Short mmCIF file of N, CA and C in Angstrom, two decimals:
data_model
loop_
_atom_site.label_atom_id
_atom_site.label_comp_id
_atom_site.label_asym_id
_atom_site.label_seq_id
_atom_site.Cartn_x
_atom_site.Cartn_y
_atom_site.Cartn_z
N MET A 1 -6.82 -25.82 6.58
CA MET A 1 -6.25 -25.53 5.35
C MET A 1 -5.52 -26.87 4.84
N SER A 2 -5.83 -27.19 3.62
CA SER A 2 -5.20 -28.45 3.12
C SER A 2 -3.72 -28.21 2.75
N LYS A 3 -3.05 -29.30 2.51
CA LYS A 3 -1.59 -29.15 2.18
C LYS A 3 -1.48 -28.30 0.88
N ALA A 4 -2.33 -28.55 -0.13
CA ALA A 4 -2.30 -27.75 -1.37
C ALA A 4 -2.51 -26.26 -1.11
N GLU A 5 -3.49 -25.98 -0.25
CA GLU A 5 -3.77 -24.60 0.11
C GLU A 5 -2.60 -23.95 0.86
N ARG A 6 -1.95 -24.75 1.76
CA ARG A 6 -0.83 -24.17 2.44
C ARG A 6 0.35 -23.92 1.54
N THR A 7 0.55 -24.85 0.56
CA THR A 7 1.64 -24.62 -0.42
C THR A 7 1.37 -23.40 -1.31
N ARG A 8 0.10 -23.24 -1.72
CA ARG A 8 -0.24 -22.10 -2.53
C ARG A 8 -0.03 -20.81 -1.75
N ALA A 9 -0.48 -20.83 -0.47
CA ALA A 9 -0.27 -19.54 0.34
C ALA A 9 1.18 -19.28 0.50
N HIS A 10 2.02 -20.36 0.74
CA HIS A 10 3.48 -20.19 0.83
C HIS A 10 4.06 -19.48 -0.41
N ILE A 11 3.64 -20.02 -1.56
CA ILE A 11 4.15 -19.51 -2.83
C ILE A 11 3.80 -18.07 -2.98
N VAL A 12 2.54 -17.67 -2.67
CA VAL A 12 2.08 -16.35 -2.92
C VAL A 12 2.77 -15.41 -1.99
N GLU A 13 2.90 -15.80 -0.73
CA GLU A 13 3.62 -14.91 0.26
C GLU A 13 5.03 -14.63 -0.16
N ASN A 14 5.73 -15.64 -0.56
CA ASN A 14 7.16 -15.44 -0.92
C ASN A 14 7.31 -14.77 -2.30
N ALA A 15 6.45 -15.06 -3.16
CA ALA A 15 6.47 -14.48 -4.52
C ALA A 15 6.18 -12.95 -4.43
N ALA A 16 5.33 -12.62 -3.48
CA ALA A 16 4.94 -11.22 -3.31
C ALA A 16 6.18 -10.33 -3.12
N ALA A 17 7.06 -10.77 -2.19
CA ALA A 17 8.23 -10.00 -1.97
C ALA A 17 9.16 -9.91 -3.11
N VAL A 18 9.19 -10.98 -3.98
CA VAL A 18 10.07 -10.94 -5.16
C VAL A 18 9.56 -9.97 -6.18
N PHE A 19 8.26 -10.07 -6.44
CA PHE A 19 7.65 -9.16 -7.42
C PHE A 19 7.76 -7.69 -6.94
N ASN A 20 7.52 -7.48 -5.64
CA ASN A 20 7.57 -6.12 -5.08
C ASN A 20 8.92 -5.52 -5.12
N GLN A 21 9.98 -6.35 -5.06
CA GLN A 21 11.31 -5.76 -5.11
C GLN A 21 11.82 -5.71 -6.51
N ARG A 22 11.55 -6.68 -7.34
CA ARG A 22 12.18 -6.71 -8.67
C ARG A 22 11.24 -6.38 -9.80
N GLY A 23 9.94 -6.21 -9.53
CA GLY A 23 9.03 -5.91 -10.57
C GLY A 23 8.68 -7.17 -11.38
N TYR A 24 7.58 -7.12 -12.13
CA TYR A 24 7.11 -8.26 -12.91
C TYR A 24 8.20 -8.75 -13.90
N ALA A 25 8.73 -7.83 -14.71
CA ALA A 25 9.67 -8.21 -15.75
C ALA A 25 11.01 -8.70 -15.09
N GLY A 26 11.35 -8.04 -13.95
CA GLY A 26 12.68 -8.36 -13.36
C GLY A 26 12.64 -9.67 -12.52
N ALA A 27 11.43 -10.12 -12.21
CA ALA A 27 11.28 -11.34 -11.40
C ALA A 27 11.42 -12.56 -12.25
N SER A 28 12.58 -13.25 -12.22
CA SER A 28 12.69 -14.47 -13.11
C SER A 28 12.10 -15.69 -12.40
N MET A 29 11.90 -16.73 -13.15
CA MET A 29 11.44 -18.01 -12.58
C MET A 29 12.49 -18.49 -11.58
N ALA A 30 13.79 -18.28 -11.91
CA ALA A 30 14.82 -18.65 -10.94
C ALA A 30 14.66 -17.96 -9.60
N ASP A 31 14.36 -16.64 -9.67
CA ASP A 31 14.09 -15.85 -8.44
C ASP A 31 12.93 -16.44 -7.63
N LEU A 32 11.85 -16.77 -8.37
CA LEU A 32 10.60 -17.29 -7.67
C LEU A 32 10.88 -18.67 -7.15
N MET A 33 11.59 -19.45 -7.83
CA MET A 33 11.93 -20.83 -7.31
C MET A 33 12.83 -20.74 -6.10
N ALA A 34 13.80 -19.84 -6.13
CA ALA A 34 14.67 -19.64 -4.91
C ALA A 34 13.90 -19.14 -3.73
N ALA A 35 12.99 -18.18 -3.90
CA ALA A 35 12.22 -17.63 -2.86
C ALA A 35 11.21 -18.60 -2.25
N THR A 36 10.70 -19.52 -3.04
CA THR A 36 9.60 -20.44 -2.61
C THR A 36 10.17 -21.83 -2.19
N GLY A 37 11.40 -22.09 -2.73
CA GLY A 37 11.92 -23.45 -2.47
C GLY A 37 11.34 -24.53 -3.31
N LEU A 38 10.63 -24.09 -4.40
CA LEU A 38 10.02 -25.04 -5.27
C LEU A 38 10.61 -25.00 -6.65
N LYS A 39 10.50 -26.14 -7.35
CA LYS A 39 10.96 -26.14 -8.76
C LYS A 39 9.87 -25.56 -9.62
N LYS A 40 10.22 -25.38 -10.92
CA LYS A 40 9.27 -24.69 -11.79
C LYS A 40 7.96 -25.55 -11.89
N GLY A 41 8.06 -26.86 -11.94
CA GLY A 41 6.87 -27.73 -11.99
C GLY A 41 6.04 -27.60 -10.70
N GLY A 42 6.63 -27.40 -9.56
CA GLY A 42 5.85 -27.23 -8.38
C GLY A 42 5.13 -25.95 -8.40
N LEU A 43 5.70 -24.87 -8.92
CA LEU A 43 5.01 -23.55 -9.06
C LEU A 43 3.83 -23.76 -10.00
N TYR A 44 4.07 -24.44 -11.14
CA TYR A 44 3.05 -24.56 -12.12
C TYR A 44 1.89 -25.50 -11.76
N ASN A 45 2.14 -26.31 -10.74
CA ASN A 45 1.09 -27.13 -10.16
C ASN A 45 0.00 -26.29 -9.51
N HIS A 46 0.37 -25.11 -9.11
CA HIS A 46 -0.51 -24.22 -8.33
C HIS A 46 -0.93 -22.96 -9.13
N PHE A 47 -0.12 -22.59 -10.10
CA PHE A 47 -0.41 -21.43 -10.91
C PHE A 47 -0.10 -21.68 -12.40
N ARG A 48 -1.06 -21.36 -13.23
CA ARG A 48 -0.94 -21.72 -14.63
C ARG A 48 0.18 -20.91 -15.35
N SER A 49 0.52 -19.71 -14.75
CA SER A 49 1.49 -18.89 -15.45
C SER A 49 2.15 -17.95 -14.48
N LYS A 50 3.20 -17.31 -14.93
CA LYS A 50 3.82 -16.28 -14.07
C LYS A 50 2.81 -15.13 -13.88
N ASP A 51 1.99 -14.79 -14.91
CA ASP A 51 1.00 -13.77 -14.80
C ASP A 51 0.03 -14.06 -13.69
N GLU A 52 -0.47 -15.27 -13.61
CA GLU A 52 -1.46 -15.63 -12.56
C GLU A 52 -0.86 -15.54 -11.20
N LEU A 53 0.41 -15.90 -11.06
CA LEU A 53 1.08 -15.81 -9.77
C LEU A 53 1.30 -14.37 -9.38
N ALA A 54 1.76 -13.56 -10.35
CA ALA A 54 1.97 -12.09 -10.14
C ALA A 54 0.66 -11.43 -9.63
N LEU A 55 -0.47 -11.75 -10.16
CA LEU A 55 -1.72 -11.12 -9.79
C LEU A 55 -2.09 -11.57 -8.37
N ALA A 56 -1.88 -12.80 -8.05
CA ALA A 56 -2.23 -13.32 -6.75
C ALA A 56 -1.34 -12.75 -5.74
N ALA A 57 0.03 -12.62 -6.11
CA ALA A 57 0.97 -12.01 -5.19
C ALA A 57 0.66 -10.51 -4.92
N PHE A 58 0.18 -9.84 -5.91
CA PHE A 58 -0.18 -8.43 -5.68
C PHE A 58 -1.44 -8.33 -4.73
N ASP A 59 -2.40 -9.18 -4.99
CA ASP A 59 -3.53 -9.19 -4.03
C ASP A 59 -3.09 -9.45 -2.62
N TYR A 60 -2.13 -10.35 -2.43
CA TYR A 60 -1.65 -10.61 -1.08
C TYR A 60 -0.97 -9.41 -0.51
N ALA A 61 -0.10 -8.78 -1.28
CA ALA A 61 0.60 -7.59 -0.85
C ALA A 61 -0.34 -6.52 -0.42
N ILE A 62 -1.39 -6.28 -1.20
CA ILE A 62 -2.31 -5.22 -0.88
C ILE A 62 -3.08 -5.63 0.35
N GLU A 63 -3.37 -6.78 0.57
CA GLU A 63 -4.07 -7.24 1.79
C GLU A 63 -3.27 -6.95 3.02
N GLN A 64 -1.89 -7.12 2.90
CA GLN A 64 -1.02 -6.82 4.06
C GLN A 64 -1.09 -5.29 4.35
N MET A 65 -1.08 -4.46 3.29
CA MET A 65 -1.17 -3.04 3.49
C MET A 65 -2.54 -2.65 4.13
N GLN A 66 -3.62 -3.28 3.62
CA GLN A 66 -4.94 -2.95 4.19
C GLN A 66 -5.02 -3.34 5.59
N GLN A 67 -4.43 -4.46 6.02
CA GLN A 67 -4.47 -4.84 7.39
C GLN A 67 -3.71 -3.77 8.28
N ARG A 68 -2.63 -3.19 7.75
CA ARG A 68 -2.00 -2.20 8.49
C ARG A 68 -2.86 -0.93 8.69
N PHE A 69 -3.59 -0.58 7.61
CA PHE A 69 -4.51 0.53 7.68
C PHE A 69 -5.67 0.28 8.69
N ARG A 70 -6.24 -0.87 8.48
CA ARG A 70 -7.36 -1.26 9.42
C ARG A 70 -6.92 -1.31 10.83
N GLY A 71 -5.73 -1.77 11.14
CA GLY A 71 -5.25 -1.82 12.50
C GLY A 71 -5.00 -0.43 12.99
N ALA A 72 -4.54 0.42 12.20
CA ALA A 72 -4.11 1.82 12.56
C ALA A 72 -5.39 2.62 12.99
N ILE A 73 -6.46 2.46 12.23
CA ILE A 73 -7.63 3.29 12.52
C ILE A 73 -8.73 2.60 13.28
N ALA A 74 -8.53 1.45 13.58
CA ALA A 74 -9.61 0.55 14.17
C ALA A 74 -10.24 1.19 15.42
N HIS A 75 -9.56 1.69 16.35
CA HIS A 75 -10.10 2.19 17.57
C HIS A 75 -10.08 3.64 17.66
N ARG A 76 -10.03 4.37 16.56
CA ARG A 76 -10.08 5.82 16.51
C ARG A 76 -11.36 6.27 15.82
N ARG A 77 -11.98 7.29 16.34
CA ARG A 77 -13.26 7.72 15.84
C ARG A 77 -13.20 9.09 15.26
N HIS A 78 -12.42 9.92 15.78
CA HIS A 78 -12.34 11.31 15.26
C HIS A 78 -11.55 11.30 13.95
N ALA A 79 -12.04 12.07 12.97
CA ALA A 79 -11.50 12.08 11.63
C ALA A 79 -9.99 12.45 11.69
N THR A 80 -9.62 13.47 12.43
CA THR A 80 -8.26 13.93 12.51
C THR A 80 -7.36 12.78 13.02
N ASP A 81 -7.82 12.04 14.10
CA ASP A 81 -7.03 10.96 14.61
C ASP A 81 -6.93 9.86 13.58
N ARG A 82 -7.98 9.54 12.81
CA ARG A 82 -7.88 8.51 11.85
C ARG A 82 -6.92 8.85 10.71
N LEU A 83 -6.94 10.10 10.22
CA LEU A 83 -6.05 10.45 9.20
C LEU A 83 -4.56 10.43 9.63
N ILE A 84 -4.33 10.92 10.84
CA ILE A 84 -2.98 10.87 11.35
C ILE A 84 -2.49 9.45 11.60
N ALA A 85 -3.42 8.58 12.04
CA ALA A 85 -3.09 7.19 12.21
C ALA A 85 -2.65 6.51 10.94
N MET A 86 -3.33 6.93 9.77
CA MET A 86 -2.94 6.47 8.45
C MET A 86 -1.56 6.88 8.10
N LEU A 87 -1.21 8.12 8.48
CA LEU A 87 0.21 8.54 8.12
C LEU A 87 1.22 7.75 8.90
N ARG A 88 0.87 7.32 10.09
CA ARG A 88 1.83 6.58 10.94
C ARG A 88 2.14 5.19 10.25
N VAL A 89 1.27 4.70 9.49
CA VAL A 89 1.50 3.42 8.77
C VAL A 89 2.79 3.55 7.95
N TYR A 90 3.12 4.79 7.46
CA TYR A 90 4.23 4.98 6.59
C TYR A 90 5.51 5.40 7.33
N GLU A 91 5.47 5.56 8.67
CA GLU A 91 6.67 5.95 9.44
C GLU A 91 7.75 4.98 9.26
N HIS A 92 7.39 3.71 9.20
CA HIS A 92 8.46 2.61 9.16
C HIS A 92 8.31 1.80 7.89
N MET A 93 7.84 2.43 6.85
CA MET A 93 7.59 1.74 5.60
C MET A 93 8.86 1.17 5.01
N LEU A 94 9.95 1.86 5.17
CA LEU A 94 11.20 1.48 4.53
C LEU A 94 11.91 0.37 5.40
N ASP A 95 11.89 0.53 6.72
CA ASP A 95 12.64 -0.42 7.57
C ASP A 95 11.81 -1.56 8.06
N GLN A 96 10.42 -1.39 8.06
CA GLN A 96 9.53 -2.51 8.48
C GLN A 96 8.33 -2.60 7.55
N PRO A 97 8.56 -2.82 6.31
CA PRO A 97 7.48 -2.89 5.33
C PRO A 97 6.62 -4.10 5.50
N PRO A 98 5.32 -4.03 5.19
CA PRO A 98 4.53 -5.26 5.24
C PRO A 98 4.94 -6.28 4.26
N ILE A 99 5.53 -5.78 3.14
CA ILE A 99 6.08 -6.67 2.09
C ILE A 99 7.46 -6.11 1.76
N ALA A 100 8.42 -6.94 1.66
CA ALA A 100 9.80 -6.41 1.33
C ALA A 100 9.75 -5.64 0.07
N GLY A 101 10.32 -4.42 0.02
CA GLY A 101 10.41 -3.64 -1.20
C GLY A 101 9.59 -2.36 -1.02
N GLY A 102 8.84 -2.18 0.03
CA GLY A 102 8.03 -0.95 0.19
C GLY A 102 6.61 -1.02 -0.23
N CYS A 103 6.06 0.08 -0.63
CA CYS A 103 4.67 0.17 -1.02
C CYS A 103 4.35 -0.60 -2.34
N PRO A 104 3.48 -1.55 -2.26
CA PRO A 104 3.22 -2.35 -3.46
C PRO A 104 2.44 -1.54 -4.53
N ILE A 105 1.58 -0.62 -4.10
CA ILE A 105 0.83 0.18 -5.07
C ILE A 105 1.83 1.04 -5.86
N LEU A 106 2.71 1.72 -5.23
CA LEU A 106 3.66 2.56 -5.94
C LEU A 106 4.53 1.72 -6.85
N ASN A 107 5.05 0.66 -6.29
CA ASN A 107 6.01 -0.20 -7.11
C ASN A 107 5.30 -0.78 -8.30
N THR A 108 4.09 -1.27 -8.11
CA THR A 108 3.39 -1.91 -9.24
C THR A 108 2.90 -0.87 -10.27
N ALA A 109 2.49 0.26 -9.79
CA ALA A 109 2.00 1.35 -10.70
C ALA A 109 3.16 1.76 -11.63
N VAL A 110 4.38 1.86 -11.09
CA VAL A 110 5.52 2.26 -11.90
C VAL A 110 5.96 1.13 -12.81
N ASP A 111 5.99 -0.11 -12.27
CA ASP A 111 6.48 -1.30 -12.99
C ASP A 111 5.54 -1.68 -14.12
N SER A 112 4.23 -1.50 -13.89
CA SER A 112 3.28 -2.03 -14.88
C SER A 112 2.82 -1.00 -15.90
N ASP A 113 3.26 0.22 -15.70
CA ASP A 113 2.78 1.28 -16.60
C ASP A 113 3.11 0.94 -18.07
N ASP A 114 2.01 0.70 -18.87
CA ASP A 114 2.12 0.47 -20.27
C ASP A 114 2.72 -0.89 -20.64
N THR A 115 2.99 -1.69 -19.58
CA THR A 115 3.64 -3.02 -19.92
C THR A 115 2.78 -4.22 -19.47
N HIS A 116 1.97 -4.05 -18.43
CA HIS A 116 1.19 -5.16 -17.93
C HIS A 116 -0.17 -4.71 -17.56
N PRO A 117 -1.14 -4.55 -18.46
CA PRO A 117 -2.41 -4.06 -18.18
C PRO A 117 -3.19 -4.57 -17.05
N ALA A 118 -3.08 -5.94 -16.76
CA ALA A 118 -3.78 -6.56 -15.72
C ALA A 118 -3.20 -6.13 -14.36
N LEU A 119 -1.91 -6.01 -14.28
CA LEU A 119 -1.37 -5.51 -13.01
C LEU A 119 -1.69 -4.07 -12.84
N GLN A 120 -1.64 -3.30 -13.90
CA GLN A 120 -1.95 -1.89 -13.80
C GLN A 120 -3.38 -1.72 -13.31
N ALA A 121 -4.32 -2.50 -13.83
CA ALA A 121 -5.67 -2.47 -13.35
C ALA A 121 -5.84 -2.80 -11.89
N LYS A 122 -4.99 -3.72 -11.42
CA LYS A 122 -5.08 -4.11 -9.99
C LYS A 122 -4.49 -2.89 -9.12
N ALA A 123 -3.42 -2.35 -9.62
CA ALA A 123 -2.87 -1.11 -8.92
C ALA A 123 -3.90 -0.02 -8.84
N GLN A 124 -4.58 0.20 -9.96
CA GLN A 124 -5.58 1.34 -9.97
C GLN A 124 -6.68 0.96 -8.98
N ALA A 125 -7.14 -0.31 -8.97
CA ALA A 125 -8.23 -0.72 -8.09
C ALA A 125 -7.78 -0.52 -6.61
N ALA A 126 -6.55 -0.87 -6.30
CA ALA A 126 -6.03 -0.70 -4.88
C ALA A 126 -5.96 0.78 -4.57
N MET A 127 -5.51 1.59 -5.54
CA MET A 127 -5.41 3.05 -5.27
C MET A 127 -6.90 3.60 -5.13
N ASP A 128 -7.81 3.12 -5.88
CA ASP A 128 -9.23 3.57 -5.73
C ASP A 128 -9.71 3.28 -4.32
N GLY A 129 -9.34 2.07 -3.81
CA GLY A 129 -9.78 1.71 -2.48
C GLY A 129 -9.16 2.59 -1.40
N TRP A 130 -7.89 2.93 -1.57
CA TRP A 130 -7.25 3.85 -0.61
C TRP A 130 -7.86 5.22 -0.69
N ARG A 131 -8.13 5.68 -1.92
CA ARG A 131 -8.77 7.01 -2.08
C ARG A 131 -10.16 6.95 -1.40
N ARG A 132 -10.90 5.98 -1.64
CA ARG A 132 -12.33 5.86 -1.09
C ARG A 132 -12.25 5.89 0.43
N LEU A 133 -11.28 5.21 1.05
CA LEU A 133 -11.18 5.20 2.48
C LEU A 133 -10.92 6.65 3.03
N ILE A 134 -9.99 7.37 2.40
CA ILE A 134 -9.70 8.73 2.87
C ILE A 134 -10.94 9.58 2.68
N ILE A 135 -11.54 9.53 1.48
CA ILE A 135 -12.73 10.27 1.21
C ILE A 135 -13.82 10.05 2.19
N ARG A 136 -14.08 8.79 2.54
CA ARG A 136 -15.09 8.41 3.51
C ARG A 136 -14.76 9.01 4.85
N ILE A 137 -13.52 8.92 5.33
CA ILE A 137 -13.18 9.54 6.65
C ILE A 137 -13.37 11.03 6.61
N VAL A 138 -12.95 11.70 5.55
CA VAL A 138 -13.07 13.15 5.45
C VAL A 138 -14.53 13.55 5.44
N ASN A 139 -15.38 12.92 4.62
CA ASN A 139 -16.74 13.29 4.57
C ASN A 139 -17.50 13.06 5.84
N LYS A 140 -17.15 11.96 6.59
CA LYS A 140 -17.70 11.74 7.91
C LYS A 140 -17.31 12.81 8.86
N GLY A 141 -16.00 13.21 8.76
CA GLY A 141 -15.51 14.23 9.60
C GLY A 141 -16.17 15.59 9.39
N ILE A 142 -16.41 15.91 8.13
CA ILE A 142 -17.16 17.11 7.79
C ILE A 142 -18.58 17.09 8.37
N ALA A 143 -19.27 15.91 8.13
CA ALA A 143 -20.62 15.81 8.63
C ALA A 143 -20.70 15.85 10.14
N ARG A 144 -19.71 15.47 10.85
CA ARG A 144 -19.73 15.51 12.36
C ARG A 144 -19.16 16.79 12.92
N GLY A 145 -18.76 17.71 11.97
CA GLY A 145 -18.21 18.98 12.47
C GLY A 145 -16.81 18.83 12.95
N GLU A 146 -16.15 17.76 12.66
CA GLU A 146 -14.73 17.61 13.08
C GLU A 146 -13.75 18.25 12.11
N LEU A 147 -14.13 18.24 10.83
CA LEU A 147 -13.33 18.82 9.79
C LEU A 147 -14.03 19.95 9.18
N SER A 148 -13.25 20.93 8.64
CA SER A 148 -13.83 22.13 7.99
C SER A 148 -14.80 21.79 6.82
N ALA A 149 -15.93 22.48 6.77
CA ALA A 149 -16.94 22.28 5.72
C ALA A 149 -16.38 22.79 4.37
N ASN A 150 -15.32 23.58 4.43
CA ASN A 150 -14.80 24.14 3.18
C ASN A 150 -13.85 23.31 2.41
N ILE A 151 -13.51 22.17 2.93
CA ILE A 151 -12.57 21.30 2.24
C ILE A 151 -13.24 20.31 1.30
N HIS A 152 -12.53 19.83 0.35
CA HIS A 152 -13.07 18.83 -0.56
C HIS A 152 -12.35 17.54 -0.34
N ALA A 153 -13.09 16.49 -0.03
CA ALA A 153 -12.54 15.17 0.30
C ALA A 153 -11.61 14.65 -0.79
N ASP A 154 -12.02 14.81 -2.00
CA ASP A 154 -11.21 14.26 -3.13
C ASP A 154 -9.84 14.93 -3.20
N THR A 155 -9.87 16.26 -2.94
CA THR A 155 -8.58 16.97 -2.94
C THR A 155 -7.66 16.50 -1.83
N VAL A 156 -8.28 16.29 -0.67
CA VAL A 156 -7.53 15.83 0.51
C VAL A 156 -6.87 14.49 0.17
N ALA A 157 -7.63 13.61 -0.38
CA ALA A 157 -7.09 12.32 -0.75
C ALA A 157 -5.94 12.41 -1.70
N THR A 158 -6.03 13.33 -2.68
CA THR A 158 -5.01 13.49 -3.64
C THR A 158 -3.72 14.04 -2.96
N VAL A 159 -3.85 15.06 -2.11
CA VAL A 159 -2.71 15.66 -1.44
C VAL A 159 -2.04 14.63 -0.55
N LEU A 160 -2.82 13.93 0.23
CA LEU A 160 -2.20 12.95 1.17
C LEU A 160 -1.44 11.80 0.41
N ILE A 161 -2.10 11.23 -0.57
CA ILE A 161 -1.54 10.08 -1.28
C ILE A 161 -0.34 10.54 -2.10
N SER A 162 -0.44 11.62 -2.85
CA SER A 162 0.68 12.09 -3.64
C SER A 162 1.89 12.46 -2.77
N THR A 163 1.66 13.16 -1.70
CA THR A 163 2.74 13.55 -0.81
C THR A 163 3.44 12.28 -0.21
N ILE A 164 2.64 11.41 0.26
CA ILE A 164 3.18 10.14 0.87
C ILE A 164 3.96 9.37 -0.13
N GLU A 165 3.37 9.04 -1.27
CA GLU A 165 4.02 8.20 -2.29
C GLU A 165 5.26 8.89 -2.86
N GLY A 166 5.18 10.17 -3.04
CA GLY A 166 6.36 10.90 -3.56
C GLY A 166 7.48 10.84 -2.57
N SER A 167 7.20 10.97 -1.27
CA SER A 167 8.21 10.88 -0.28
C SER A 167 8.75 9.52 -0.14
N VAL A 168 7.95 8.49 -0.22
CA VAL A 168 8.47 7.10 -0.19
C VAL A 168 9.40 6.85 -1.35
N MET A 169 9.11 7.36 -2.58
CA MET A 169 10.00 7.18 -3.67
C MET A 169 11.30 7.86 -3.42
N MET A 170 11.24 9.09 -2.89
CA MET A 170 12.52 9.82 -2.65
C MET A 170 13.36 9.16 -1.61
N SER A 171 12.69 8.65 -0.48
CA SER A 171 13.42 7.98 0.55
C SER A 171 14.07 6.67 0.05
N LYS A 172 13.34 6.02 -0.85
CA LYS A 172 13.95 4.79 -1.36
C LYS A 172 15.12 5.11 -2.38
N LEU A 173 14.97 6.19 -3.18
CA LEU A 173 15.93 6.51 -4.12
C LEU A 173 17.26 6.93 -3.44
N TYR A 174 17.14 7.68 -2.29
CA TYR A 174 18.34 8.13 -1.61
C TYR A 174 18.69 7.29 -0.42
N ASN A 175 17.84 6.20 -0.20
CA ASN A 175 18.06 5.41 0.97
C ASN A 175 18.20 6.25 2.26
N ASP A 176 17.20 7.15 2.41
CA ASP A 176 17.25 8.11 3.48
C ASP A 176 15.80 8.40 3.91
N THR A 177 15.51 8.08 5.13
CA THR A 177 14.08 8.20 5.55
C THR A 177 13.74 9.66 5.89
N THR A 178 14.72 10.60 5.82
CA THR A 178 14.43 12.02 6.11
C THR A 178 13.29 12.52 5.24
N TYR A 179 13.25 12.17 3.97
CA TYR A 179 12.15 12.62 3.07
C TYR A 179 10.79 12.20 3.55
N ILE A 180 10.63 11.00 3.88
CA ILE A 180 9.30 10.52 4.25
C ILE A 180 8.93 11.20 5.68
N GLN A 181 9.85 11.36 6.48
CA GLN A 181 9.56 11.99 7.83
C GLN A 181 9.15 13.44 7.62
N GLN A 182 9.87 14.13 6.75
CA GLN A 182 9.51 15.54 6.45
C GLN A 182 8.08 15.62 5.90
N ALA A 183 7.78 14.68 4.96
CA ALA A 183 6.50 14.71 4.36
C ALA A 183 5.37 14.42 5.43
N LEU A 184 5.64 13.44 6.30
CA LEU A 184 4.62 13.03 7.24
C LEU A 184 4.44 14.18 8.24
N ASN A 185 5.48 14.78 8.62
CA ASN A 185 5.32 15.93 9.56
C ASN A 185 4.52 17.08 8.90
N HIS A 186 4.82 17.34 7.64
CA HIS A 186 4.07 18.37 6.92
C HIS A 186 2.57 17.97 6.85
N LEU A 187 2.26 16.77 6.52
CA LEU A 187 0.87 16.33 6.39
C LEU A 187 0.17 16.34 7.72
N LYS A 188 0.87 15.99 8.77
CA LYS A 188 0.28 16.08 10.12
C LYS A 188 -0.17 17.47 10.38
N ASP A 189 0.72 18.41 10.10
CA ASP A 189 0.40 19.82 10.31
C ASP A 189 -0.73 20.27 9.45
N TYR A 190 -0.73 19.83 8.22
CA TYR A 190 -1.79 20.14 7.27
C TYR A 190 -3.17 19.65 7.84
N ILE A 191 -3.18 18.46 8.39
CA ILE A 191 -4.41 17.91 8.90
C ILE A 191 -4.93 18.71 10.10
N GLN A 192 -3.98 18.96 10.99
CA GLN A 192 -4.32 19.63 12.26
C GLN A 192 -4.62 21.12 12.13
N THR A 193 -4.00 21.81 11.15
CA THR A 193 -4.24 23.26 11.08
C THR A 193 -5.09 23.70 9.89
N GLN A 194 -5.18 22.86 8.85
CA GLN A 194 -5.96 23.27 7.69
C GLN A 194 -7.26 22.52 7.49
N LEU A 195 -7.29 21.24 8.08
CA LEU A 195 -8.47 20.42 7.88
C LEU A 195 -9.34 20.47 9.09
N ALA A 196 -8.73 20.33 10.25
CA ALA A 196 -9.47 20.11 11.50
C ALA A 196 -10.19 21.41 11.94
N VAL A 197 -11.34 21.23 12.48
CA VAL A 197 -12.03 22.39 13.04
C VAL A 197 -11.46 22.61 14.48
N PRO A 198 -11.03 23.80 14.85
CA PRO A 198 -10.42 24.04 16.14
C PRO A 198 -11.33 23.62 17.25
N SER A 199 -10.82 22.94 18.30
CA SER A 199 -11.56 22.49 19.42
C SER A 199 -11.68 23.55 20.47
#
């Protein structure tokens, strides 16, 4: 990696935390300079605009999340185990987030709603990827006889994601992990008792 590439990676990594915590509008150039240790000119040597940096930072944040998911399900083959492993990614989302500020999809979806179409499109694409992953796991589980043939993969994805993200929002709002723990316990029971075929 060249010096320029290392500097660009350093900027993106540090800017990702700023945008994820403060949102696009709330992240000032002063915040970005403080986080990266670079002056405005140094930032603009690598990014033409704050928009370009924000989009690159979001891509970086999503890659960190995807790495967590890939690591969680990598050595698990049974659909139930894979779905529960995905839940575990969120057990420490508030105290050990992959990017400071929590879930970048939730944060960006709320922050960019009607204000930043390019970031909103990126958040939708990231959500689409998460939904596709769950749907793929569920459909394979149905095909293998691991999950009930009566369930709908799209509905499962909606229930899991909505419950997880809602509980993350509540836990952040009240600074209390009880909400996310309750949601994860409920979803684990949902997977084991309503989705899984009894062994």
